[in-house]
Each structure stands twice: as structure tokens, then as C-alpha cells.
Amino acid sequence: MIMHKGKTIYLSSVTVDVESARKIVELRNGDVQKKFLNPTKNSIEDQLEWLGNYLERNKNGDEFYFFIKRIDTDEIIGTVRIYDIKRDIDSFCWGSWILNERKTHTAALESYLLINKFAFYHLNYQNSHFDVRKDNSKVISFHKKTGAVITDDDEMNYYFQYTKEKFEKFSLKYNGLIK
């Protein structure tokens, strides 16, 4: 199911099947991608089990997992996920943000805009929290440009907070990239 559409990509809900599990394992184990992600097993069976558990969290409105697909070819080029929803502080976390080498030139910006639009407007959250590996300098720089603020850190990660208000201000510059 297509959730939101950009200029060159769209978000499609991940389904619980062998092909989805295989693609996620492939995406998570790219040389560049796995450097910045939590380690996972390379087993399709383990990924299928994880997806089965995810389905329950999704049914409860606690998690949302999307493939990022190219509009021109329908090819899966990445993933992005909403999880760690904290209703008491009206906040969601997003991550598992992976884009492979077949991404479009604007796929990173479009997927960022689409996942935040979904969470802030469809799910109606007011805040976002997320972490980024300290050695992922490009992503850290990107988030700072959007207005996200580092609120804490540990040995491995910076922890960010972001608001709907800051997203609205940032996204005004890029309205033409999402529909």
C-alpha cells in the first residue's frame, strides 16, 4: 500500500513475506549501510520472525515500517521506520533509514519529508526523537540543517529532538518534492 508519494520515490508498507525479509536483509547488509545500523542476523528466517512480531506492533499503532521505492521502476531502494512511540510526550522515533546505491538524487530528502509528514500529520504527533551514530557525519549535518537539536550523547550516538513546528518551517522550502 502506498502511503505517501514524492517526486521520485514513494513509501510502501512492508509486508510479512519471504521477499520482504530477503530485501531487508540485503539492504541492511550493504557495506556502507551496516556501518551505521544496529547489527542483525543475516538470516531470512530471523527477519521473517521479526516481521511477524512487527505486524502485531503495527496493528497496535506502535510501529510503522516502509519500503522506499523508486517511482520510475518500482524498485525497492531503502527502508524507513517509525517506532518507540512515546504517547506521554507526544513523540515518535524514526530510523532504520537505509538507502542503497540505486537511490534517486533526492531520495534522502524526499523520504525524510514523507516519513515526517506521515508521523506529524497522519499520526498527529508533535515531537520526534531519534539517534544517529557519531561517525555518521553526513546524516548528523543533515539533521542539524532541518532544525533538529542534539539533546544528549553517549559513546556511540547523538540523541536528537525535533518538533512539528521545525518540520513545517524546513519543509516549506521543499514542498515541490512531496505530494
XYZ file of N, CA and C in Angstrom:
537
model
N 0.839 -1.190 0.000
C 0.000 0.000 0.000
C 0.881 1.249 0.000
N 0.621 2.163 -0.906
C 1.374 3.415 -0.977
C 0.839 4.362 0.092
N 1.751 4.855 0.938
C 1.339 5.775 1.995
C 1.473 7.228 1.550
N 2.636 7.550 1.027
C 2.890 8.916 0.571
C 3.804 8.860 -0.633
N 3.652 9.858 -1.476
C 4.389 9.872 -2.729
C 5.178 11.168 -2.847
N 6.414 11.042 -3.265
C 7.256 12.191 -3.531
C 7.394 12.404 -5.026
N 8.408 13.159 -5.406
C 8.664 13.436 -6.819
C 9.293 12.228 -7.513
N 10.210 11.522 -6.818
C 10.913 10.395 -7.446
C 10.774 9.085 -6.682
N 10.218 9.136 -5.468
C 10.078 7.926 -4.646
C 8.715 7.906 -3.965
N 8.357 6.742 -3.437
C 7.171 6.648 -2.593
C 7.436 5.654 -1.474
N 6.642 5.770 -0.409
C 6.724 4.853 0.723
C 5.625 3.819 0.588
N 5.989 2.564 0.761
C 5.058 1.448 0.659
C 5.203 0.583 1.904
N 4.098 0.237 2.542
C 4.153 -0.564 3.769
C 4.863 -1.890 3.526
N 5.763 -2.238 4.434
C 6.446 -3.528 4.375
C 5.433 -4.619 4.690
N 5.480 -5.702 3.937
C 4.599 -6.842 4.178
C 5.398 -7.986 4.790
N 4.688 -8.893 5.438
C 5.341 -10.033 6.083
C 5.364 -11.194 5.098
N 6.457 -11.276 4.342
C 6.641 -12.376 3.397
C 8.134 -12.583 3.153
N 8.460 -13.677 2.508
C 9.864 -14.047 2.287
C 10.588 -12.998 1.452
N 9.932 -12.475 0.432
C 10.585 -11.485 -0.433
C 10.917 -10.207 0.342
N 10.002 -9.741 1.195
C 10.284 -8.561 2.020
C 11.450 -8.835 2.959
N 11.435 -9.988 3.601
C 12.519 -10.352 4.523
C 13.853 -10.403 3.790
N 13.867 -11.005 2.608
C 15.100 -11.099 1.822
C 15.629 -9.711 1.463
N 14.735 -8.821 1.045
C 15.151 -7.477 0.637
C 15.683 -6.684 1.830
N 15.041 -6.807 2.982
C 15.509 -6.091 4.170
C 16.896 -6.573 4.574
N 17.101 -7.883 4.575
C 18.426 -8.431 4.907
C 19.467 -7.893 3.925
N 19.134 -7.877 2.653
C 20.050 -7.359 1.627
C 20.391 -5.889 1.878
N 19.368 -5.071 2.138
C 19.584 -3.642 2.369
C 20.411 -3.391 3.628
N 20.109 -4.102 4.693
C 20.796 -3.886 5.972
C 22.247 -4.346 5.946
N 22.598 -5.187 4.999
C 23.946 -5.741 4.978
C 24.836 -5.174 3.882
N 24.430 -4.053 3.291
C 25.331 -3.353 2.383
C 26.516 -2.822 3.181
N 27.675 -2.742 2.571
C 28.883 -2.328 3.291
C 28.733 -0.974 3.976
N 28.175 -0.003 3.283
C 28.000 1.328 3.861
C 26.883 1.309 4.898
N 25.774 0.651 4.582
C 24.595 0.676 5.434
C 24.844 0.035 6.796
N 25.447 -1.125 6.832
C 25.581 -1.834 8.110
C 26.529 -1.132 9.073
N 27.332 -0.221 8.547
C 28.255 0.540 9.395
C 27.494 1.413 10.397
N 26.304 1.873 10.027
C 25.559 2.818 10.852
C 24.286 2.238 11.467
N 24.087 0.926 11.363
C 22.872 0.286 11.874
C 23.194 -0.660 13.014
N 22.191 -0.924 13.833
C 22.353 -1.962 14.844
C 22.575 -3.287 14.136
N 23.478 -4.107 14.652
C 23.733 -5.392 13.995
C 22.510 -6.306 14.039
N 22.318 -7.050 12.956
C 21.234 -8.030 12.888
C 21.794 -9.319 12.299
N 21.037 -10.365 12.458
C 21.420 -11.639 11.849
C 21.129 -11.575 10.358
N 21.909 -12.281 9.577
C 21.736 -12.282 8.125
C 20.742 -13.329 7.653
N 19.928 -13.827 8.544
C 19.020 -14.919 8.237
C 17.648 -14.402 7.797
N 17.181 -14.894 6.667
C 15.844 -14.537 6.196
C 14.795 -15.056 7.176
N 15.022 -16.227 7.747
C 14.080 -16.793 8.724
C 13.968 -15.895 9.959
N 15.108 -15.399 10.465
C 15.078 -14.488 11.614
C 14.358 -13.188 11.264
N 14.588 -12.682 10.055
C 13.918 -11.454 9.623
C 12.420 -11.684 9.489
N 12.010 -12.831 8.984
C 10.583 -13.162 8.895
C 9.947 -13.203 10.279
N 10.650 -13.782 11.237
C 10.138 -13.818 12.611
C 9.999 -12.399 13.152
N 11.018 -11.562 12.913
C 10.964 -10.169 13.365
C 9.775 -9.464 12.718
N 9.565 -9.679 11.417
C 8.442 -9.053 10.718
C 7.098 -9.518 11.274
N 7.001 -10.783 11.652
C 5.773 -11.284 12.271
C 5.475 -10.558 13.572
N 6.501 -10.340 14.381
C 6.338 -9.580 15.627
C 6.018 -8.117 15.335
N 6.649 -7.575 14.289
C 6.373 -6.201 13.877
C 4.897 -6.028 13.526
N 4.330 -7.008 12.840
C 2.937 -6.927 12.418
C 2.013 -6.680 13.610
N 2.290 -7.330 14.717
C 1.497 -7.104 15.935
C 1.666 -5.673 16.435
N 2.908 -5.171 16.436
C 3.150 -3.789 16.876
C 2.456 -2.802 15.935
N 2.448 -3.116 14.650
C 1.794 -2.263 13.674
C 0.286 -2.233 13.898
N -0.306 -3.396 14.150
C -1.752 -3.467 14.400
C -2.151 -2.627 15.606
N -1.241 -2.520 16.579
C -1.497 -1.728 17.785
C -1.161 -0.249 17.595
N -0.689 0.124 16.413
C -0.314 1.518 16.156
C 0.989 1.916 16.812
N 1.824 0.918 17.148
C 3.080 1.191 17.847
C 4.286 1.263 16.922
N 4.120 0.889 15.679
C 5.261 0.865 14.765
C 4.771 0.833 13.320
N 5.537 1.480 12.435
C 5.210 1.554 11.018
C 6.507 1.405 10.232
N 6.525 0.471 9.284
C 7.746 0.130 8.548
C 7.455 0.232 7.059
N 8.290 0.967 6.347
C 8.055 1.225 4.930
C 9.265 0.861 4.075
N 8.971 0.381 2.877
C 9.984 0.323 1.841
C 9.986 1.678 1.149
N 11.156 2.124 0.756
C 11.297 3.306 -0.086
C 11.485 2.773 -1.505
N 10.585 3.180 -2.411
C 10.617 2.657 -3.782
C 10.742 3.793 -4.794
N 11.442 3.503 -5.866
C 11.547 4.447 -6.976
C 10.213 4.481 -7.726
N 9.754 5.653 -8.096
C 8.526 5.766 -8.879
C 8.743 5.252 -10.298
N 9.898 5.532 -10.890
C 10.113 5.183 -12.296
C 10.256 3.682 -12.546
N 10.734 2.912 -11.561
C 10.963 1.475 -11.778
C 10.255 0.574 -10.770
N 9.685 1.157 -9.729
C 9.062 0.398 -8.632
C 10.086 -0.404 -7.819
N 11.355 -0.145 -8.032
C 12.424 -0.868 -7.340
C 12.530 -0.422 -5.884
N 12.701 -1.379 -4.984
C 12.938 -1.070 -3.574
C 14.375 -0.591 -3.436
N 14.537 0.638 -2.919
C 15.876 1.207 -2.757
C 16.214 1.494 -1.301
N 15.265 1.238 -0.395
C 15.553 1.514 1.003
C 14.403 1.190 1.923
N 14.617 1.537 3.190
C 13.599 1.372 4.228
C 13.609 2.590 5.145
N 12.513 2.779 5.843
C 12.414 3.769 6.913
C 11.304 3.298 7.843
N 11.454 3.608 9.132
C 10.539 3.032 10.117
C 10.224 4.041 11.213
N 8.988 4.005 11.701
C 8.568 4.747 12.893
C 8.380 3.731 14.004
N 8.950 4.020 15.174
C 8.895 3.088 16.300
C 9.127 3.870 17.594
N 9.223 3.190 18.706
C 9.470 3.818 20.014
C 8.547 5.018 20.229
N 7.267 4.804 19.954
C 6.281 5.864 20.134
C 6.068 6.096 21.626
N 6.178 7.364 22.021
C 6.009 7.756 23.427
C 4.810 8.692 23.504
N 3.669 8.102 23.752
C 2.435 8.885 23.761
C 2.405 9.907 24.893
N 3.078 9.603 25.997
C 3.069 10.522 27.139
C 3.751 11.852 26.825
N 4.680 11.866 25.882
C 5.328 13.116 25.485
C 5.039 13.448 24.016
N 4.046 12.749 23.439
C 3.576 13.020 22.080
C 4.719 12.970 21.064
N 5.525 11.886 21.146
C 6.731 11.806 20.336
C 6.893 10.434 19.680
N 7.514 10.446 18.524
C 7.836 9.215 17.800
C 9.327 9.225 17.480
N 9.858 8.046 17.312
C 11.228 7.893 16.845
C 11.169 7.359 15.422
N 12.062 7.785 14.602
C 12.137 7.203 13.267
C 13.574 6.834 12.976
N 13.728 5.783 12.194
C 15.062 5.295 11.885
C 14.985 4.133 10.920
N 15.956 3.213 11.046
C 16.110 2.135 10.059
C 16.113 2.740 8.660
N 16.679 3.948 8.581
C 16.694 4.738 7.350
C 17.852 4.256 6.495
N 17.520 3.494 5.479
C 18.523 2.903 4.598
C 18.198 3.291 3.160
N 19.204 3.708 2.443
C 19.083 3.929 1.001
C 20.285 3.269 0.334
N 20.024 2.501 -0.715
C 21.135 1.831 -1.395
C 21.684 2.705 -2.527
N 22.615 2.169 -3.272
C 23.287 2.916 -4.338
C 22.374 3.212 -5.528
N 21.195 2.616 -5.587
C 20.247 2.857 -6.686
C 19.264 3.986 -6.357
N 19.500 4.662 -5.265
C 18.600 5.750 -4.852
C 18.597 6.873 -5.889
N 17.518 7.624 -5.894
C 17.456 8.804 -6.755
C 18.248 9.925 -6.091
N 18.521 10.961 -6.851
C 19.300 12.091 -6.342
C 18.647 12.738 -5.117
N 17.318 12.759 -5.086
C 16.605 13.419 -3.986
C 15.932 12.438 -3.025
N 16.243 11.155 -3.117
C 15.562 10.138 -2.294
C 15.723 10.372 -0.794
N 16.893 10.788 -0.350
C 17.098 11.009 1.087
C 16.182 12.125 1.583
N 16.191 13.247 0.896
C 15.352 14.374 1.302
C 13.870 14.025 1.195
N 13.482 13.381 0.109
C 12.076 13.008 -0.065
C 11.613 12.037 1.018
N 12.405 11.022 1.314
C 11.987 10.036 2.323
C 11.922 10.677 3.703
N 12.839 11.585 3.987
C 12.792 12.348 5.239
C 11.486 13.144 5.328
N 11.159 13.860 4.262
C 9.932 14.659 4.254
C 8.694 13.773 4.389
N 8.671 12.657 3.677
C 7.497 11.780 3.685
C 7.279 11.106 5.032
N 8.330 10.613 5.670
C 8.148 9.921 6.954
C 7.713 10.908 8.036
N 8.263 12.118 8.002
C 7.848 13.122 8.977
C 6.437 13.618 8.700
N 6.088 13.791 7.436
C 4.718 14.187 7.088
C 3.729 13.139 7.597
N 4.051 11.869 7.392
C 3.189 10.787 7.866
C 3.025 10.850 9.387
N 4.115 10.995 10.106
C 4.052 10.976 11.573
C 3.421 12.243 12.150
N 3.779 13.391 11.602
C 3.255 14.646 12.146
C 1.807 14.917 11.732
N 1.409 14.526 10.526
C 0.066 14.863 10.047
C -0.908 13.691 10.034
N -0.461 12.513 9.676
C -1.356 11.354 9.668
C -1.527 10.792 11.085
N -0.402 10.653 11.794
C -0.460 10.131 13.170
C -0.657 11.234 14.203
N -0.453 12.472 13.803
C -0.684 13.668 14.627
C 0.234 13.813 15.834
N 1.481 13.392 15.705
C 2.449 13.629 16.780
C 3.012 15.035 16.656
N 3.456 15.590 17.788
C 4.010 16.942 17.824
C 5.532 16.954 17.915
N 6.126 15.815 18.305
C 7.569 15.744 18.545
C 8.162 14.473 17.970
N 9.463 14.543 17.738
C 10.217 13.389 17.267
C 11.507 13.287 18.068
N 11.941 12.066 18.306
C 13.235 11.816 18.951
C 13.930 10.710 18.166
N 15.227 10.812 18.034
C 15.964 9.801 17.273
C 17.441 9.898 17.607
N 18.168 8.859 17.222
C 19.607 8.844 17.462
C 20.342 8.606 16.155
N 21.561 9.104 16.112
C 22.420 8.952 14.940
C 23.817 8.585 15.435
N 24.420 7.604 14.792
C 25.785 7.216 15.135
C 26.721 8.420 14.984
N 27.627 8.592 15.943
C 28.527 9.744 15.931
C 29.406 9.811 14.689
N 29.738 8.673 14.114
C 30.604 8.693 12.932
C 29.824 8.860 11.623
N 28.518 9.071 11.704
C 27.689 9.275 10.517
C 27.536 10.781 10.271
N 28.636 11.419 9.926
C 28.696 12.880 9.858
C 27.726 13.489 8.844
N 27.495 12.833 7.716
C 26.570 13.381 6.715
C 25.149 13.464 7.259
N 24.719 12.428 7.957
C 23.354 12.416 8.493
C 23.230 13.404 9.656
N 24.248 13.509 10.480
C 24.237 14.488 11.577
C 24.102 15.895 11.005
N 24.903 16.202 10.001
C 24.849 17.516 9.362
C 23.464 17.783 8.772
N 22.898 16.787 8.111
C 21.564 16.930 7.533
C 20.539 17.277 8.613
N 20.526 16.519 9.703
C 19.533 16.760 10.749
C 19.694 18.135 11.386
N 20.903 18.580 11.574
C 21.114 19.924 12.123
C 20.533 20.981 11.187
N 20.667 20.772 9.880
C 20.121 21.727 8.910
C 18.598 21.775 8.953
N 17.960 20.689 9.364
C 16.496 20.672 9.435
C 15.975 21.384 10.679
N 16.870 21.655 11.636
C 16.464 22.278 12.886
C 16.430 21.329 14.062
N 16.760 20.060 13.838
C 16.818 19.097 14.947
C 17.945 19.496 15.900
N 17.738 19.218 17.185
C 18.676 19.630 18.226
C 19.223 18.399 18.939
N 20.539 18.377 19.122
C 21.162 17.307 19.908
C 20.877 17.583 21.380
N 20.285 16.598 22.053
C 19.930 16.764 23.465
C 20.791 15.925 24.397
N 21.490 14.938 23.839
C 22.317 14.063 24.670
C 23.241 13.267 23.753
N 24.186 12.583 24.368
C 25.040 11.690 23.600
C 25.599 10.620 24.519
N 26.109 9.570 23.914
C 26.833 8.536 24.636
C 28.042 8.161 23.786
N 28.669 7.087 24.114
C 29.886 6.690 23.407
C 29.665 6.522 21.904
N 28.485 6.061 21.518
C 28.229 5.708 20.126
C 27.313 6.677 19.380
N 26.357 7.315 20.065
C 25.278 8.056 19.411
C 25.129 9.485 19.898
N 24.549 10.309 19.008
C 23.964 11.588 19.390
C 22.458 11.356 19.423
N 21.786 11.985 20.387
C 20.336 11.882 20.518
C 19.727 13.237 20.172
N 18.763 13.206 19.273
C 18.144 14.420 18.747
C 16.682 14.530 19.175
N 16.199 15.783 19.197
C 14.775 16.064 19.316
C 14.398 17.011 18.185
N 13.149 16.881 17.757
C 12.656 17.646 16.624
C 11.177 17.899 16.859
N 10.676 19.025 16.379
C 9.265 19.351 16.584
C 8.540 19.496 15.248
N 7.235 19.360 15.325
C 6.394 19.561 14.143
C 6.587 20.979 13.601
N 6.705 21.935 14.497
C 6.895 23.331 14.097
C 8.181 23.504 13.272
N 9.261 22.871 13.705
C 10.521 22.965 12.953
C 10.410 22.239 11.615
N 9.692 21.120 11.611
C 9.480 20.404 10.350
C 8.705 21.275 9.366
N 7.649 21.937 9.836
C 6.847 22.789 8.960
C 7.700 23.892 8.347
N 8.543 24.493 9.161
C 9.418 25.566 8.673
C 10.402 25.027 7.633
N 11.041 23.904 7.927
C 12.013 23.325 7.000
C 11.345 22.862 5.706
N 10.204 22.216 5.816
C 9.571 21.608 4.637
C 9.000 22.635 3.660
N 8.778 23.860 4.107
C 8.278 24.900 3.195
C 9.190 25.069 1.982
N 10.490 24.880 2.187
C 11.461 25.046 1.099
C 11.345 23.944 0.047
N 10.736 22.809 0.432
C 10.779 21.625 -0.431
C 9.397 21.057 -0.749
N 8.369 21.877 -0.689
C 7.006 21.404 -0.940
C 6.847 20.716 -2.287
N 7.621 21.097 -3.275
C 7.512 20.502 -4.600
C 8.004 19.067 -4.679
N 8.691 18.596 -3.635
C 9.228 17.236 -3.656
C 8.253 16.181 -3.157
N 7.199 16.605 -2.465
C 6.228 15.625 -1.967
C 4.824 16.059 -2.348
N 3.941 15.065 -2.418
C 2.560 15.338 -2.835
C 1.613 15.191 -1.674
